[in-house]
Tab-separated table of C-alpha atoms and ligand atoms in Angstrom:
chain	number	residue	atom	x	y	z
A	17	MET	CA	4.504	-2.953	-25.428
A	18	LEU	CA	5.368	-6.188	-27.402
A	19	SER	CA	4.155	-6.150	-31.106
A	20	VAL	CA	3.277	-9.782	-31.238
A	21	VAL	CA	2.002	-11.081	-27.953
A	22	PRO	CA	2.364	-14.823	-27.239
A	23	THR	CA	-0.444	-16.397	-25.421
A	24	PRO	CA	-0.784	-17.579	-22.787
A	25	LEU	CA	1.120	-14.643	-21.272
A	26	THR	CA	2.795	-14.909	-17.845
A	27	VAL	CA	3.759	-12.033	-15.657
A	28	ARG	CA	5.853	-12.482	-12.493
A	29	ALA	CA	5.435	-9.974	-9.575
A	30	PRO	CA	7.481	-9.847	-6.433
A	31	ALA	CA	6.732	-9.817	-2.633
A	32	LYS	CA	7.723	-6.859	-0.623
A	33	VAL	CA	9.016	-6.049	2.793
A	34	ASN	CA	8.782	-2.587	4.457
A	35	LEU	CA	12.269	-1.583	5.738
A	36	HIS	CA	10.646	1.372	7.283
A	37	LEU	CA	7.009	1.669	8.013
A	38	GLY	CA	6.085	4.910	9.810
A	39	VAL	CA	2.271	5.130	10.363
A	40	GLY	CA	0.740	8.674	10.904
A	41	ASP	CA	-2.779	9.509	11.915
A	42	VAL	CA	-5.966	8.282	10.345
A	43	ARG	CA	-7.307	10.391	7.535
A	44	PRO	CA	-10.827	11.302	6.858
A	45	ASP	CA	-10.970	8.520	4.149
A	46	GLY	CA	-10.163	5.910	6.812
A	47	PHE	CA	-6.524	5.310	5.479
A	48	HIS	CA	-3.438	6.088	7.576
A	49	GLU	CA	-0.785	8.669	6.264
A	50	LEU	CA	2.360	6.554	5.661
A	51	VAL	CA	6.102	7.156	5.256
A	52	THR	CA	7.455	3.828	4.240
A	53	VAL	CA	10.458	2.249	2.342
A	54	PHE	CA	9.501	-0.699	0.319
A	55	GLN	CA	11.946	-3.335	-0.992
A	56	ALA	CA	10.860	-5.856	-3.549
A	57	LEU	CA	12.072	-9.475	-2.685
A	58	SER	CA	12.862	-12.504	-4.833
A	59	LEU	CA	9.722	-14.331	-3.685
A	60	HIS	CA	7.159	-14.121	-6.339
A	61	ASP	CA	3.666	-15.012	-7.769
A	62	ASP	CA	3.291	-15.909	-11.538
A	63	VAL	CA	0.067	-14.776	-13.115
A	64	THR	CA	-0.844	-16.383	-16.509
A	65	LEU	CA	-3.445	-14.858	-18.798
A	66	THR	CA	-5.210	-16.848	-21.586
A	67	PRO	CA	-7.933	-15.359	-23.753
A	68	ALA	CA	-11.217	-17.247	-23.021
A	69	ASP	CA	-14.994	-16.821	-23.281
A	70	ALA	CA	-15.429	-16.122	-19.681
A	71	LEU	CA	-13.466	-14.594	-16.768
A	72	THR	CA	-12.284	-17.463	-14.679
A	73	LEU	CA	-9.704	-17.925	-11.900
A	74	HIS	CA	-7.422	-20.866	-10.941
A	75	VAL	CA	-4.999	-20.664	-8.067
A	76	THR	CA	-2.356	-23.078	-7.118
A	77	GLY	CA	0.562	-23.017	-4.491
A	78	GLU	CA	1.138	-21.270	-1.261
A	79	GLY	CA	-2.059	-20.872	0.907
A	80	VAL	CA	-4.550	-21.568	-1.917
A	81	ARG	CA	-7.470	-22.221	0.368
A	82	ASP	CA	-7.442	-18.548	1.478
A	83	VAL	CA	-7.411	-17.116	-1.937
A	84	PRO	CA	-10.755	-16.215	-3.379
A	85	THR	CA	-11.437	-17.566	-6.894
A	86	ASP	CA	-14.495	-15.234	-7.397
A	87	PRO	CA	-14.574	-11.677	-8.866
A	88	THR	CA	-13.179	-10.269	-5.479
A	89	ASN	CA	-9.817	-11.704	-6.250
A	90	LEU	CA	-7.550	-8.697	-6.800
A	91	ALA	CA	-6.172	-10.075	-10.109
A	92	ALA	CA	-9.732	-10.340	-11.507
A	93	ARG	CA	-10.534	-6.858	-10.110
A	94	ALA	CA	-7.472	-5.482	-11.907
A	95	VAL	CA	-8.529	-7.019	-15.204
A	96	VAL	CA	-12.073	-5.677	-14.877
A	97	ALA	CA	-10.934	-2.175	-13.879
A	98	LEU	CA	-8.596	-1.981	-16.924
A	99	ALA	CA	-11.170	-3.430	-19.316
A	100	GLU	CA	-13.891	-0.834	-18.105
A	101	ARG	CA	-11.407	2.128	-18.354
A	102	TYR	CA	-10.207	1.220	-21.876
A	103	GLY	CA	-13.273	-0.423	-23.344
A	104	ARG	CA	-12.085	-3.950	-23.600
A	105	ASP	CA	-13.569	-7.416	-23.109
A	106	PRO	CA	-12.309	-8.698	-19.651
A	107	ASN	CA	-13.017	-12.284	-20.444
A	108	MET	CA	-9.918	-14.475	-19.928
A	109	ARG	CA	-8.623	-17.355	-17.859
A	110	ILE	CA	-6.436	-16.133	-15.035
A	111	ASP	CA	-4.131	-18.727	-13.512
A	112	ILE	CA	-2.244	-17.629	-10.260
A	113	ALA	CA	0.747	-19.679	-8.944
A	114	LYS	CA	1.350	-18.349	-5.598
A	115	GLY	CA	4.730	-18.272	-3.873
A	116	ILE	CA	4.024	-15.209	-1.696
A	117	PRO	CA	2.347	-16.129	1.665
A	118	VAL	CA	-1.329	-15.245	1.711
A	119	ALA	CA	-2.369	-12.541	4.349
A	120	GLY	CA	1.308	-12.465	5.280
A	121	GLY	CA	2.159	-8.679	5.155
A	122	MET	CA	4.089	-9.294	1.858
A	123	ALA	CA	1.535	-7.793	-0.545
A	124	GLY	CA	0.707	-11.073	-2.309
A	125	GLY	CA	-2.671	-9.925	-3.501
A	126	SER	CA	-1.123	-6.639	-4.665
A	127	ALA	CA	1.482	-8.617	-6.549
A	128	ASP	CA	-1.242	-10.467	-8.373
A	129	ALA	CA	-3.018	-7.256	-9.251
A	130	ALA	CA	0.101	-5.656	-10.624
A	131	ALA	CA	0.821	-8.672	-12.688
A	132	ALA	CA	-2.696	-8.761	-14.004
A	133	LEU	CA	-2.659	-5.213	-14.921
A	134	LEU	CA	0.635	-5.417	-16.729
A	135	GLY	CA	-0.423	-8.610	-18.375
A	136	ALA	CA	-3.787	-7.411	-19.620
A	137	ALA	CA	-2.329	-4.111	-20.920
A	138	THR	CA	0.208	-6.260	-22.816
A	139	LEU	CA	-2.333	-8.709	-24.146
A	140	TRP	CA	-4.617	-5.935	-25.395
A	141	GLY	CA	-1.600	-3.896	-26.724
A	142	LEU	CA	-2.753	-0.774	-24.759
A	143	ASP	CA	-0.624	2.260	-25.589
A	144	ILE	CA	-0.669	3.848	-22.237
A	145	GLU	CA	1.831	5.705	-20.042
A	146	ARG	CA	3.120	4.234	-16.833
A	147	ASP	CA	1.229	7.028	-14.911
A	148	GLU	CA	-2.018	5.723	-16.176
A	149	LEU	CA	-1.337	2.221	-15.088
A	150	ASP	CA	-0.225	3.553	-11.814
A	151	GLU	CA	-3.535	5.301	-11.334
A	152	VAL	CA	-5.575	2.180	-11.936
A	153	ALA	CA	-3.066	0.339	-9.592
A	154	ALA	CA	-3.646	2.712	-6.839
A	155	SER	CA	-7.382	2.371	-7.262
A	156	LEU	CA	-7.020	-1.281	-6.517
A	157	GLY	CA	-4.931	-1.100	-3.317
A	158	SER	CA	-2.227	1.096	-1.551
A	159	ASP	CA	0.591	-1.354	-2.266
A	160	VAL	CA	-0.213	-2.142	-5.962
A	161	PRO	CA	1.765	0.583	-7.495
A	162	PHE	CA	4.877	-0.548	-5.618
A	163	SER	CA	4.300	-4.185	-6.936
A	164	LEU	CA	4.417	-2.743	-10.356
A	165	HIS	CA	7.583	-0.834	-9.847
A	166	GLY	CA	9.561	-3.056	-7.635
A	167	HIS	CA	13.135	-2.445	-6.600
A	168	THR	CA	13.479	-0.038	-3.463
A	169	ALA	CA	11.254	2.980	-3.125
A	170	LEU	CA	10.051	5.536	-0.676
A	171	GLY	CA	6.152	5.459	-0.417
A	172	THR	CA	4.033	8.239	0.923
A	173	GLY	CA	0.300	9.129	0.990
A	174	ARG	CA	-1.341	5.849	1.740
A	175	GLY	CA	1.646	4.265	0.366
A	176	GLU	CA	0.803	4.661	-3.292
A	177	ARG	CA	2.966	7.723	-4.060
A	178	LEU	CA	6.466	6.449	-4.928
A	179	ILE	CA	9.921	7.828	-5.290
A	180	PRO	CA	12.572	5.404	-6.391
A	181	ALA	CA	15.444	4.998	-3.843
A	182	LEU	CA	19.064	4.103	-4.569
A	183	ALA	CA	20.078	0.599	-3.332
A	184	ARG	CA	23.579	-0.803	-3.698
A	185	GLY	CA	24.172	-4.664	-4.035
A	186	GLU	CA	21.949	-7.216	-2.668
A	187	PHE	CA	20.465	-7.671	0.803
A	188	HIS	CA	19.799	-11.238	2.141
A	189	TRP	CA	16.702	-12.064	3.946
A	190	THR	CA	15.244	-15.082	5.810
A	191	LEU	CA	11.453	-15.123	6.015
A	192	ALA	CA	9.424	-17.039	8.801
A	193	LEU	CA	5.893	-17.766	7.453
A	194	ALA	CA	3.199	-17.919	10.228
A	195	ARG	CA	0.474	-20.523	10.580
A	196	GLU	CA	-2.375	-18.044	10.574
A	197	GLY	CA	-2.587	-14.856	8.537
A	198	LEU	CA	-3.376	-11.350	9.891
A	199	SER	CA	-6.003	-8.947	8.357
A	200	THR	CA	-4.397	-5.718	7.311
A	201	PRO	CA	-7.441	-3.412	8.424
A	202	ALA	CA	-7.503	-5.315	11.809
A	203	VAL	CA	-3.844	-4.582	12.391
A	204	TYR	CA	-4.356	-0.862	11.532
A	205	ARG	CA	-7.207	-0.804	13.904
A	206	GLU	CA	-5.226	-2.460	16.669
A	207	LEU	CA	-2.547	0.210	16.295
A	208	ASP	CA	-5.276	2.875	16.649
A	209	ARG	CA	-6.420	1.224	19.725
A	210	LEU	CA	-2.867	0.909	21.203
A	211	ARG	CA	-2.302	4.648	20.384
A	212	GLU	CA	-5.604	5.564	22.290
A	213	ALA	CA	-4.556	3.599	25.264
A	214	GLY	CA	-0.946	4.872	25.504
A	215	ASP	CA	1.574	6.219	23.122
A	216	PRO	CA	3.809	3.528	21.467
A	217	PRO	CA	6.955	4.998	20.000
A	218	ARG	CA	6.664	6.207	16.366
A	219	ALA	CA	9.306	5.807	13.670
A	220	GLY	CA	11.105	9.009	12.971
A	221	SER	CA	12.525	9.997	9.568
A	222	PRO	CA	13.760	7.317	7.086
A	223	ASP	CA	16.786	9.469	5.948
A	224	ASP	CA	19.457	7.349	7.772
A	225	LEU	CA	17.803	4.202	6.637
A	226	LEU	CA	17.814	5.333	3.044
A	227	ALA	CA	21.548	6.207	3.333
A	228	ALA	CA	22.175	2.709	4.667
A	229	VAL	CA	20.404	1.099	1.746
A	230	ALA	CA	22.294	3.193	-0.638
A	231	SER	CA	25.600	2.083	1.097
A	232	GLY	CA	24.677	-1.585	0.571
A	233	ASP	CA	25.925	-2.427	4.061
A	234	PRO	CA	23.514	-4.789	5.950
A	235	HIS	CA	25.258	-4.217	9.228
A	236	ARG	CA	24.487	-0.440	8.834
A	237	LEU	CA	20.907	-1.112	7.815
A	238	ALA	CA	20.023	-3.659	10.473
A	239	PRO	CA	19.627	-1.268	13.559
A	240	LEU	CA	17.497	1.183	11.355
A	241	LEU	CA	14.764	-1.286	10.368
A	242	VAL	CA	11.515	-0.108	11.986
A	243	ASN	CA	7.851	-0.887	11.680
A	244	ASP	CA	5.056	0.957	13.662
A	245	LEU	CA	2.638	-1.806	12.798
A	246	GLN	CA	4.871	-4.350	14.663
A	247	ALA	CA	3.372	-3.632	18.093
A	248	ALA	CA	-0.074	-4.136	16.755
A	249	ALA	CA	0.813	-7.338	15.049
A	250	LEU	CA	2.514	-8.633	18.224
A	251	SER	CA	-0.545	-7.680	20.204
A	252	LEU	CA	-2.825	-9.743	17.946
A	253	GLN	CA	-0.306	-12.731	17.622
A	254	PRO	CA	1.913	-12.650	20.872
A	255	GLY	CA	3.752	-15.846	19.722
A	256	LEU	CA	5.595	-13.779	17.053
A	257	ARG	CA	7.828	-12.442	19.898
A	258	ARG	CA	9.262	-15.892	20.057
A	259	THR	CA	9.760	-16.120	16.319
A	260	LEU	CA	11.642	-12.785	16.278
A	261	ARG	CA	13.745	-13.817	19.266
A	262	ALA	CA	14.641	-17.163	17.694
A	263	GLY	CA	15.801	-15.417	14.468
A	264	MET	CA	18.222	-13.238	16.480
A	265	GLU	CA	19.514	-16.243	18.413
A	266	ALA	CA	20.092	-17.960	15.060
A	267	GLY	CA	22.389	-15.209	13.891
A	268	ALA	CA	20.203	-12.722	11.957
A	269	LEU	CA	21.442	-9.066	12.040
A	270	ALA	CA	17.903	-7.964	12.668
A	271	GLY	CA	14.264	-9.098	12.603
A	272	ILE	CA	11.061	-7.256	11.978
A	273	VAL	CA	7.410	-8.100	11.270
A	274	SER	CA	6.898	-7.486	7.540
A	275	GLY	CA	4.232	-4.873	6.999
A	276	SER	CA	1.056	-5.835	8.804
A	277	GLY	CA	2.435	-9.226	9.454
A	278	PRO	CA	2.515	-11.943	10.623
A	279	THR	CA	5.569	-12.949	8.310
A	280	CYS	CA	8.769	-12.173	10.201
A	281	ALA	CA	11.715	-10.889	7.954
A	282	PHE	CA	15.303	-11.325	9.178
A	283	LEU	CA	18.036	-9.404	7.582
A	284	CYS	CA	21.228	-11.436	7.294
A	285	ALA	CA	24.913	-10.721	6.572
A	286	SER	CA	25.178	-13.076	3.637
A	287	ALA	CA	23.193	-15.589	1.537
A	288	ASP	CA	24.870	-18.436	3.488
A	289	ASP	CA	23.887	-16.827	6.738
A	290	ALA	CA	20.365	-16.532	5.600
A	291	VAL	CA	20.236	-20.261	4.809
A	292	ASP	CA	21.699	-21.038	8.280
A	293	VAL	CA	19.164	-18.753	10.025
A	294	GLY	CA	16.343	-20.484	8.088
A	295	THR	CA	17.546	-23.931	9.088
A	296	GLU	CA	17.604	-23.025	12.715
A	297	LEU	CA	14.235	-21.329	12.610
A	298	ALA	CA	12.643	-24.267	10.927
A	299	GLY	CA	14.154	-26.516	13.627
A	300	ALA	CA	12.945	-24.348	16.440
A	301	GLY	CA	9.214	-24.761	15.642
A	302	VAL	CA	8.501	-21.125	15.799
A	303	CYS	CA	6.875	-20.825	12.339
A	304	ARG	CA	5.084	-22.805	9.735
A	305	THR	CA	7.893	-22.791	7.189
A	306	VAL	CA	10.874	-20.677	6.134
A	307	ARG	CA	11.982	-19.129	2.840
A	308	VAL	CA	15.127	-17.285	1.934
A	309	ALA	CA	15.011	-14.365	-0.500
A	310	SER	CA	17.070	-11.415	-1.694
A	311	GLY	CA	16.272	-7.855	-2.753
A	312	PRO	CA	15.943	-5.557	-4.424
A	313	VAL	CA	14.319	-7.143	-7.525
A	314	PRO	CA	12.270	-5.494	-10.274
A	315	GLY	CA	8.466	-5.166	-10.099
A	316	ALA	CA	5.970	-6.913	-12.375
A	317	THR	CA	7.687	-8.288	-15.438
A	318	VAL	CA	6.495	-10.314	-18.495
A	319	VAL	CA	8.179	-13.675	-18.431
A	320	PRO	CA	9.775	-14.244	-21.797
B	424	LIG	C1	0.328	-2.654	5.666
B	424	LIG	C2	0.841	-2.565	4.290
B	424	LIG	C3	2.276	-2.007	4.293
B	424	LIG	O1	2.901	-1.862	3.074
B	424	LIG	O2	0.972	-3.706	3.587
B	424	LIG	P1	0.652	-5.289	3.991
B	424	LIG	O3	1.471	-5.546	5.177
B	424	LIG	O4	-0.830	-5.391	4.291
B	424	LIG	O5	1.082	-6.136	2.800
B	424	LIG	C4	-0.116	-1.564	3.433
B	424	LIG	O6	-0.263	-0.381	4.031
B	424	LIG	C5	-1.396	-2.120	3.149
B	424	LIG	O7	-1.603	-1.945	1.834
B	424	LIG	P2	-2.830	-2.715	1.061
B	424	LIG	O8	-2.940	-4.192	1.453
B	424	LIG	O9	-2.730	-2.457	-0.481
B	424	LIG	O10	-4.130	-1.990	1.703
B	424	LIG	P3	-5.452	-1.482	0.940
B	424	LIG	O11	-6.195	-2.559	0.274
B	424	LIG	O12	-5.143	-0.156	0.196
B	424	LIG	O13	-6.125	-1.070	2.356
B	424	LIG	C6	-6.773	-2.072	3.149
B	424	LIG	C7	-7.092	-1.557	4.478
B	424	LIG	O14	-5.858	-1.268	5.269
B	424	LIG	C8	-6.026	-0.148	5.955
B	424	LIG	N1	-4.966	0.931	5.456
B	424	LIG	C9	-4.229	0.698	4.383
B	424	LIG	C10	-3.285	1.536	4.013
B	424	LIG	C11	-3.036	2.693	4.704
B	424	LIG	N2	-2.097	3.580	4.298
B	424	LIG	N3	-3.832	2.899	5.839
B	424	LIG	C12	-4.697	2.055	6.180
B	424	LIG	O15	-5.374	2.315	7.190
B	424	LIG	C13	-7.359	0.515	5.851
B	424	LIG	O16	-8.220	-0.073	6.770
B	424	LIG	C14	-7.848	-0.177	4.415
B	424	LIG	O17	-9.229	-0.294	4.241
B	425	LIG	N1	-4.810	-12.717	-5.631
B	425	LIG	C1	-4.885	-12.778	-4.193
B	425	LIG	N2	-3.948	-13.293	-3.540
B	425	LIG	C2	-3.915	-13.416	-2.223
B	425	LIG	N3	-5.040	-12.770	-1.495
B	425	LIG	C3	-6.034	-12.248	-2.161
B	425	LIG	C4	-5.954	-12.181	-3.627
B	425	LIG	N4	-7.178	-11.448	-3.981
B	425	LIG	C5	-7.794	-11.167	-2.839
B	425	LIG	N5	-7.091	-11.734	-1.780
B	425	LIG	C6	-7.595	-11.401	-0.369
B	425	LIG	O1	-6.761	-10.502	0.335
B	425	LIG	C7	-6.291	-10.801	1.644
B	425	LIG	C8	-4.926	-10.252	1.961
B	425	LIG	O2	-4.066	-11.041	1.215
B	425	LIG	P1	-2.503	-10.590	0.798
B	425	LIG	O3	-2.490	-9.603	-0.164
B	425	LIG	O4	-1.891	-11.977	0.504
B	425	LIG	O5	-1.976	-10.145	2.297
B	425	LIG	P2	-1.335	-8.864	2.849
B	425	LIG	O6	-2.378	-7.626	2.723
B	425	LIG	O7	-1.091	-9.082	4.252
B	425	LIG	O8	-0.121	-8.480	2.063
B	425	LIG	C9	-6.484	-12.345	1.702
B	425	LIG	O9	-6.867	-12.756	2.809
B	425	LIG	C10	-7.481	-12.711	0.556
B	425	LIG	O10	-8.690	-12.966	1.120
């Protein structure tokens, strides 16, 4: 922890894409057992904490009208959870500058929670182990521990148990942001429904994909990207098929729905290719807007 903490304090936290998302059966607690490979991307939210007399939230940027500014906001819940556990005063002003699409399957809320946890722990000078922060993170959401850690990692359990994975070099992505979001629980429910009605194929082991990530070769990685939630996201938003097709026609190596969607993530051979694919996608009218990003990047980090 920093010895003299400058205020306001800003923490940056990344978006994620699931390179592999294998969804198992529903557990008694309502969560699905996952085997997933996360990669943190260079699209981020900035969360700024300023000591104040009350806990308030102010949100700017991408998708603000869909982000709650009441105590249900994940960043506020993170500050309150940490304050309760360590006997601190949660009152502060939280400013969130959103760059991650809201309800887009890129863990924007989780990024804000992770940033708020690291920020509050730093502001209060808490002398705690990473494991303890992980425990609070997991209590806030399945993806929050990964947002803290970043890079590339294998996630199991409900996604909260992480093992770092080796990644060589930089992978280049084009992201097609959708006009309407998708609710994560609704997408998991839709997958359960599809599985009751038939048996959509399930992702196998991520071993080959992990080897491809370690090799740094996007051509090797491309055919291995897989997402069990994709069929459910496409069932709820059939127009995403057109988006995925357009990305491939524009020259992407592969395209998948990111997590529970509806953002579509296209793996490209180079940074230049990613820009070209983005330009074509933007012109094709198959999405609200596009972004280019690269990964892996670190998890939540205090901005100097
Ligand atoms: C699908 C994934 C893939 O990484 O991310 P997103 O695409 O939403 O970003 C995650 O599993 C989302 O994680 P997160 O958004 O943190 O979910 P949580 O708040 O823990 O759970 C929200 C709801 O999603 C469902 N859920 C979540 C995780 C899981 N392993 N099984 C589930 O069934 C449950 O219905 C749960 O009530
Ligand atoms: N800080 C936050 N940023 C974004 N959404 C938030 C936040 N806090 C709570 N939410 C709620 O969480 C829902 C899921 O948002 P988000 O985390 O962006 O998507 P996803 O789960 O698809 O990655 C939103 O619809 C919003 O109502």
